[in-house]
mmCIF file of C-alpha atoms in Angstrom:
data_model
loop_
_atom_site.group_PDB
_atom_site.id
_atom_site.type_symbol
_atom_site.label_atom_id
_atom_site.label_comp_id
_atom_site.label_asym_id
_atom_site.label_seq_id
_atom_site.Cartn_x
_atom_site.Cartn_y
_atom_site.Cartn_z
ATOM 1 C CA UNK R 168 13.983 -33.645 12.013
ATOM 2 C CA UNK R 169 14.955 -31.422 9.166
ATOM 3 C CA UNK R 170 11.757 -31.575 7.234
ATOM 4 C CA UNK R 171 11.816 -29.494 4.173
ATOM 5 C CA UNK R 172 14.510 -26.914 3.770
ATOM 6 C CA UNK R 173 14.729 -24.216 1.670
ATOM 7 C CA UNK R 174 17.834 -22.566 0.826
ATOM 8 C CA UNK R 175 18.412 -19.122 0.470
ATOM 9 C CA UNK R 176 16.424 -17.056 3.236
ATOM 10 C CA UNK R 177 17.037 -14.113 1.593
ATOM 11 C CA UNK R 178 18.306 -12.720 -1.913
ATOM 12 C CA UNK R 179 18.341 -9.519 -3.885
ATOM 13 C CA UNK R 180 18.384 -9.826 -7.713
ATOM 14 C CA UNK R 181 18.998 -7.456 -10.129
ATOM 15 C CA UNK R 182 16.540 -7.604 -13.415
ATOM 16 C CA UNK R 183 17.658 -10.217 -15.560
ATOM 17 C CA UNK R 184 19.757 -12.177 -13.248
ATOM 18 C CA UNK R 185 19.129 -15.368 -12.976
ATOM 19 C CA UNK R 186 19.108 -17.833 -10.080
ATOM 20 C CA UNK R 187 18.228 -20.915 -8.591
ATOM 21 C CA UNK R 188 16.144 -21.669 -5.146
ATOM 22 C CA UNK R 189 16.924 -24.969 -3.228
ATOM 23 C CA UNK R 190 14.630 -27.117 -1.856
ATOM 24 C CA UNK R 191 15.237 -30.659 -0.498
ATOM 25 C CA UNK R 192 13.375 -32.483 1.992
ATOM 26 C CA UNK R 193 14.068 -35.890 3.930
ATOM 27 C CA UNK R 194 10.993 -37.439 4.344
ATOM 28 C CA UNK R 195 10.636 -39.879 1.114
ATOM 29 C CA UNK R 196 7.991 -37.913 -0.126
ATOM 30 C CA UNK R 197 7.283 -38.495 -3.835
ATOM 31 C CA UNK R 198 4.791 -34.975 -4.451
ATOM 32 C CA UNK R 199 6.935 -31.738 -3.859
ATOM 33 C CA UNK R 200 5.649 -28.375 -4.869
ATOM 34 C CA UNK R 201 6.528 -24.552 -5.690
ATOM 35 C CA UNK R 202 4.242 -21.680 -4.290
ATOM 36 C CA UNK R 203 4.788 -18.054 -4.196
ATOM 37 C CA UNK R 204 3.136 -15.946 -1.933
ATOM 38 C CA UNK R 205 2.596 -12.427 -2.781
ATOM 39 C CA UNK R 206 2.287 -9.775 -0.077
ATOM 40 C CA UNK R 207 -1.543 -9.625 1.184
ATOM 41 C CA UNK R 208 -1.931 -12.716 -0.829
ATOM 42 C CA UNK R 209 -2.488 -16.888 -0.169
ATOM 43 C CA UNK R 210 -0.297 -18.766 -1.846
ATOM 44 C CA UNK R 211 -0.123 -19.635 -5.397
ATOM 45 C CA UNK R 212 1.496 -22.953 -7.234
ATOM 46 C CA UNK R 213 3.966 -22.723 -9.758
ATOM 47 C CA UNK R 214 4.969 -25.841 -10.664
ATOM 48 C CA UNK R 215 4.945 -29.340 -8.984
ATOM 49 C CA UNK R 216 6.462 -33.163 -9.073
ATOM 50 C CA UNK R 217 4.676 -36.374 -8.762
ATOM 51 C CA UNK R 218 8.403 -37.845 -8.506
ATOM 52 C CA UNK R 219 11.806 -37.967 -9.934
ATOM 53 C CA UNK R 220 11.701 -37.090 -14.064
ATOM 54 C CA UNK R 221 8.178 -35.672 -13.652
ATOM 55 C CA UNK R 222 7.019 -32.302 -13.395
ATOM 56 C CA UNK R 223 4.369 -29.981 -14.578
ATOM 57 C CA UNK R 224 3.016 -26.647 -14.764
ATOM 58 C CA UNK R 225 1.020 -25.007 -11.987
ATOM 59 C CA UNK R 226 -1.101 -21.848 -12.288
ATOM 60 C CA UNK R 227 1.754 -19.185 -12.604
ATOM 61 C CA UNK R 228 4.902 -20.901 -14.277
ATOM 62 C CA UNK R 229 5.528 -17.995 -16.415
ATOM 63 C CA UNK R 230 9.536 -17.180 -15.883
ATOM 64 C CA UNK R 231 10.134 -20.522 -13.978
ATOM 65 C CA UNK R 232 11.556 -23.678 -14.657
ATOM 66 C CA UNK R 233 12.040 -27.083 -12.547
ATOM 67 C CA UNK R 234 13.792 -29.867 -12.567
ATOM 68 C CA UNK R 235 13.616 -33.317 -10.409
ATOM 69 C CA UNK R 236 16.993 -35.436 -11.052
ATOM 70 C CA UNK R 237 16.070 -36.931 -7.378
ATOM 71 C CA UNK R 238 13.194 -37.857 -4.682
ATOM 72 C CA UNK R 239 14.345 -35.396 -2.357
ATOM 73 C CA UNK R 240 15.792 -32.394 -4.521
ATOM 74 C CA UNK R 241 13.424 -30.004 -6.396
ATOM 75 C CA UNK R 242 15.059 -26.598 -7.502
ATOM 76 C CA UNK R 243 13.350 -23.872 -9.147
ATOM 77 C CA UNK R 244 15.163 -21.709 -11.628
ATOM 78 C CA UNK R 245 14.112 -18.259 -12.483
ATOM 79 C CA UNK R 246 15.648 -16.966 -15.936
ATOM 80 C CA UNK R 247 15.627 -13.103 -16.568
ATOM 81 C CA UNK R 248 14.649 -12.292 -13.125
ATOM 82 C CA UNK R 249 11.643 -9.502 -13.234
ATOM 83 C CA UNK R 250 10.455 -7.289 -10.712
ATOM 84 C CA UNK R 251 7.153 -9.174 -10.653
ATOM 85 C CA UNK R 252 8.990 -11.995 -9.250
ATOM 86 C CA UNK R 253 9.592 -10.466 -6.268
ATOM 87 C CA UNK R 254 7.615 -12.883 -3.735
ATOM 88 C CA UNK R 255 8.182 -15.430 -0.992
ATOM 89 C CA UNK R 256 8.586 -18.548 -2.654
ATOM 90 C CA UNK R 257 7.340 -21.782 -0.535
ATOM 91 C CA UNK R 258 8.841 -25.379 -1.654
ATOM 92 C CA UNK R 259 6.535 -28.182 0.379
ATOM 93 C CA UNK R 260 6.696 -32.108 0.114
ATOM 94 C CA UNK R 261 3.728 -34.557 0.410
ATOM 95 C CA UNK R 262 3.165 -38.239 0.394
ATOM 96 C CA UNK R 263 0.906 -39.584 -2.948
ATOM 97 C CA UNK R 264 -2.136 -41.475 -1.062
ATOM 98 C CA UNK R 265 -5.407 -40.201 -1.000
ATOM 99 C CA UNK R 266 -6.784 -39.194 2.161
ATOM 100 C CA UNK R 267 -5.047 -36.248 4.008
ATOM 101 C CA UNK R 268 -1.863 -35.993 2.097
ATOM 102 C CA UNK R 269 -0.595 -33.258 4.163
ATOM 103 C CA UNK R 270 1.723 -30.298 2.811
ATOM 104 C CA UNK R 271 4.951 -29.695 5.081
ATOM 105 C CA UNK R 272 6.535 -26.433 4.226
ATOM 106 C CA UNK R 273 9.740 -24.846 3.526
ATOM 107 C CA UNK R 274 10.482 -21.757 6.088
ATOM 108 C CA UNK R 275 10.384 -19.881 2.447
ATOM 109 C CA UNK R 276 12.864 -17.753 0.834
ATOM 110 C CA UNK R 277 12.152 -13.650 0.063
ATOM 111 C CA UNK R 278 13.513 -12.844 -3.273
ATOM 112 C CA UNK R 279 13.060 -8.826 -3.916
ATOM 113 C CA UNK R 280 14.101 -8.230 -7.706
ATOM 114 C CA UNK R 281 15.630 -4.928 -7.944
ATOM 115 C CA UNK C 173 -12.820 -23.804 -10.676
ATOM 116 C CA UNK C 174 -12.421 -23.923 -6.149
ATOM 117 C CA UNK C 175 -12.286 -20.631 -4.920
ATOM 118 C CA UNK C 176 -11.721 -19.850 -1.009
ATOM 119 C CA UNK C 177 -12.544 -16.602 0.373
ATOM 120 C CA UNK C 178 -11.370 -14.717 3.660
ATOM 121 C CA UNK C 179 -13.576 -11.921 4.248
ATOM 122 C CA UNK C 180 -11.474 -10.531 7.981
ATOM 123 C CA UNK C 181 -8.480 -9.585 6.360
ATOM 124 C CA UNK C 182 -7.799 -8.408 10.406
ATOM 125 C CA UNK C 183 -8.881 -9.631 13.474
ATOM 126 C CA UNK C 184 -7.873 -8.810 16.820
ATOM 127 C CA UNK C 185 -8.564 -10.975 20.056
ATOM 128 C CA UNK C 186 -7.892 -9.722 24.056
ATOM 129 C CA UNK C 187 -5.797 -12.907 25.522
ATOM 130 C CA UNK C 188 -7.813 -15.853 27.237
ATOM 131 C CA UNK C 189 -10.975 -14.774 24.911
ATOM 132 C CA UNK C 190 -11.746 -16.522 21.682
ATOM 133 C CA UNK C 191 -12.285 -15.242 18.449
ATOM 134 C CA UNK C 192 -13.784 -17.111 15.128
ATOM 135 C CA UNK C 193 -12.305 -16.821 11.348
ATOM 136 C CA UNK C 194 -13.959 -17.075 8.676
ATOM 137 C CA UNK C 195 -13.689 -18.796 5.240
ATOM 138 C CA UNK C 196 -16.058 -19.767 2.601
ATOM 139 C CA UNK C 197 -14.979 -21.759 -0.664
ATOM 140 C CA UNK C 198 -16.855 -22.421 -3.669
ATOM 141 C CA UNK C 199 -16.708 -25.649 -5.167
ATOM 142 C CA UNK C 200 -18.440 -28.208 -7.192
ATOM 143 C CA UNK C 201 -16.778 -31.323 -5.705
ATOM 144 C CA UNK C 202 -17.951 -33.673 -3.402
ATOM 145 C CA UNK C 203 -14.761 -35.003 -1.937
ATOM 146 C CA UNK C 204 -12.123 -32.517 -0.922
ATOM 147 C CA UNK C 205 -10.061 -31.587 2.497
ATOM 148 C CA UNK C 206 -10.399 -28.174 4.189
ATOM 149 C CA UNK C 207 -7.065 -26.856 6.428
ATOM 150 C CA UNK C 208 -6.228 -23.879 8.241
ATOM 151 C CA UNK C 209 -2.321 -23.067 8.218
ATOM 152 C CA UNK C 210 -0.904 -20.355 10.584
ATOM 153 C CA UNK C 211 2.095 -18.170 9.549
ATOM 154 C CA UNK C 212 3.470 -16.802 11.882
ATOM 155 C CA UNK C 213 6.086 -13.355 11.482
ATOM 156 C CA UNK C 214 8.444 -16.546 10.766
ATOM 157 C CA UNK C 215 6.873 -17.172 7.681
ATOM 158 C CA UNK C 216 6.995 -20.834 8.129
ATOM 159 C CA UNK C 217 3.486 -22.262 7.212
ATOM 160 C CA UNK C 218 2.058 -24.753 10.270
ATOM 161 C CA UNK C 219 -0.694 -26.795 9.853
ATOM 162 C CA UNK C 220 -3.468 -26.178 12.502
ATOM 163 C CA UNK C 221 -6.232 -28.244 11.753
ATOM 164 C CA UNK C 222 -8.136 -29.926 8.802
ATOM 165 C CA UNK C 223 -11.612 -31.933 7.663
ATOM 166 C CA UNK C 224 -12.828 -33.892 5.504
ATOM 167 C CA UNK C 225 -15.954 -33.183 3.615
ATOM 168 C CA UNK C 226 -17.216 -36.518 3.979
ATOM 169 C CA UNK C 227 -16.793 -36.626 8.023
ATOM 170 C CA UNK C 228 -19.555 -34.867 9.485
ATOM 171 C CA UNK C 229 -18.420 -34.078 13.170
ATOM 172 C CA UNK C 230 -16.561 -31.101 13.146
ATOM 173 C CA UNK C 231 -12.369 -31.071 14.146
ATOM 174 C CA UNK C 232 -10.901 -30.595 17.133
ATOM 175 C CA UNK C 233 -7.298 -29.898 17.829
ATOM 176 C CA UNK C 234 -6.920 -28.830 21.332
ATOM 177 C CA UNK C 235 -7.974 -24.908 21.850
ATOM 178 C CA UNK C 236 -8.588 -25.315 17.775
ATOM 179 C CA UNK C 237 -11.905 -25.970 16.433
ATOM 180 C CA UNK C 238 -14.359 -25.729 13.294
ATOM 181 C CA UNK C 239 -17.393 -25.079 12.129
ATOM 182 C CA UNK C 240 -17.848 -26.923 8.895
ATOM 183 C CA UNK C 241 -21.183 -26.126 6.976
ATOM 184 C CA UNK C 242 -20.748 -28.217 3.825
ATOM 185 C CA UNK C 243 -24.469 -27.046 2.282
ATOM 186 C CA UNK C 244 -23.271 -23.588 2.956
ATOM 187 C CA UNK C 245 -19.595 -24.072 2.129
ATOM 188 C CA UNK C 246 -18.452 -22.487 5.314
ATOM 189 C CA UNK C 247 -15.169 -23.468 7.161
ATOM 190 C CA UNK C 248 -14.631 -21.446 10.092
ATOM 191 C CA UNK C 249 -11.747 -21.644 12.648
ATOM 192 C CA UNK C 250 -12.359 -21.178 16.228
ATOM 193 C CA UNK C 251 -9.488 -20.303 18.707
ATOM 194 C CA UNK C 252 -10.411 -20.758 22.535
ATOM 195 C CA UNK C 253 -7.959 -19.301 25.427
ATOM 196 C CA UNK C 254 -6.463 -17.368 23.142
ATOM 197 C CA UNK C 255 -2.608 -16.653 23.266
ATOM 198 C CA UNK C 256 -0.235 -14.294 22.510
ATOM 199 C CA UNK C 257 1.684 -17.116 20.717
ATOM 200 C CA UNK C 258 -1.595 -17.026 18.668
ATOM 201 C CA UNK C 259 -0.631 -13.946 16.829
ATOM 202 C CA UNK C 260 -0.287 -14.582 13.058
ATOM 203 C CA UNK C 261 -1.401 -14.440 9.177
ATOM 204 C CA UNK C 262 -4.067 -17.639 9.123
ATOM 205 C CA UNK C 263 -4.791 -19.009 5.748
ATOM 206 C CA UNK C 264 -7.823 -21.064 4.805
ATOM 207 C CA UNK C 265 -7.024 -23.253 1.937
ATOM 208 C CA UNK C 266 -9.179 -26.773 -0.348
ATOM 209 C CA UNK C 267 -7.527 -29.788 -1.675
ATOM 210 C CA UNK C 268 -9.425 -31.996 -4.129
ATOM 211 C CA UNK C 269 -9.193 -35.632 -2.667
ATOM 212 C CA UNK C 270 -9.376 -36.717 -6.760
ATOM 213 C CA UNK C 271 -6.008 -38.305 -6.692
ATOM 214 C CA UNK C 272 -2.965 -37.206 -8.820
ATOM 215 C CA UNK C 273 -0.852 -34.007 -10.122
ATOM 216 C CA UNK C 274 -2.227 -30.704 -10.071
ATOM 217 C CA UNK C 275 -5.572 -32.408 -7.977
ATOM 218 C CA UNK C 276 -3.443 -32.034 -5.272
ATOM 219 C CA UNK C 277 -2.617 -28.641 -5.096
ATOM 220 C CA UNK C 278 -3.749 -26.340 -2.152
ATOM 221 C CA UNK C 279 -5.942 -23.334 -3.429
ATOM 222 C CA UNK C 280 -5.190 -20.693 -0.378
ATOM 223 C CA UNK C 281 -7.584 -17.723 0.459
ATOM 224 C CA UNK C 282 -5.889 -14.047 1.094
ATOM 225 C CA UNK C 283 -5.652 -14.509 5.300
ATOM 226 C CA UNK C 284 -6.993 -12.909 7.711
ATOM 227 C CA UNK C 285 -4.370 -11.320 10.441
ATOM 228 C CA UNK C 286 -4.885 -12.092 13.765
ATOM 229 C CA UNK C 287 -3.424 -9.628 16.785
ATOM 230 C CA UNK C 288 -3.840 -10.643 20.187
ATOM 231 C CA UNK C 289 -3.546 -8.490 22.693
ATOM 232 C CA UNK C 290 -2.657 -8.803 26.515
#
């Protein structure tokens, strides 16, 4: 069961490179998310999907940008890269009921900016 | 706006014993989730346990427990027969059960890092 997979692990930027972090998951889930987790820090969202063509802002989505062409692709694009971006950036999935509506994670991918 | 606070930003168990975490939120909701995830040096975020506000009894998963004090917003985790597979960063975190977009977000507290030692 692949779950949700994140793609790089790893990846050194220079400032004002730009890149994009993969995230795909196989589980049908309409609701995927971006977090990044700062060192001594929970995790905070950047941007989320309710489903394909929608997205919207979280609390930090300064320097970030999403798309959602698909249910089970949701990339995140970071323009200019800046040192502040330096994180570990969590993509997770979820199914839209109420109730539970549990989170499965990404294994995460450390971007230092450089 | 929810706000979940860690206060142990270390805690460190001998193996076998058990050890409680703590976590308080602040909220003016009635209907919301509470979960504990465990990261492990892996980084990959596990789901331990979770409760609903509305459920009274408290959750049990296995050597997992909580405490849930909804008058005092308290969520604590207890971990009985602790292991040294235990060892990890263990986040506290609150969902709003209002349903729909940004609702559904997790709102994490800093961690507290547990050692456990043999």
């Amino acid at each position: 069961n692949a779950g949700v997979t994140q793609t790089p692990k790893f990846r050194i930027l220079k400032i004002g490179q730009s890149m994009t972090l993969q995230c795909a998951q196989d589980m049908n889930h309409n609701y995927m998310y971006w977090y990044r987790q700062d060192p001594g820090m929970g995790l905070k969202l950047i941007y989320y999907s309710v489903g394909a063509g929608i997205t919207d802002k979280g609390e930090v989505p300064n320097g970030y940008n999403v798309s959602r062409s698909t249910t089970e692709d949701f990339p995140l694009r970071l323009e200019l890269a800046a040192p502040s971006q330096t994180s570990v950036y969590f993509c997770a999935s979820s199914y839209p009921a109420r109730g539970e509506n549990i989170q499965y994670f990404g294994a995460g991918t450390r971007l230092s900016v450089l | 706006a929810q706000t979940v606070t860690q206060s142990q930003p270390e805690m460190s168990v001998q193996e076998a014993e058990t050890v409680t975490l703590s976590c308080t939120y602040d909220t003016s909701e009635s209907d919301y989730y509470l979960f504990w995830y465990k990261q492990p040096p892996s980084r990959q975020m596990i789901l331990v346990i979770r409760q609903e506000a509305y459920k009274q009894q408290n959750a049990t998963e296995n050597r997992f427990s909580v405490n849930f004090q909804k008058a005092a917003k308290s969520f604590s985790l207890k971990i009985s027969d602790s292991q040294l597979g235990d060892a990890a960063m263990y986040f506290c975190a609150y969902r709003s059960n209002n349903y729909g977009g940004a609702t559904n977000k997790l709102i994490f507290g800093t961690g507290t890092l547990l050692a456990v030692q043999p």
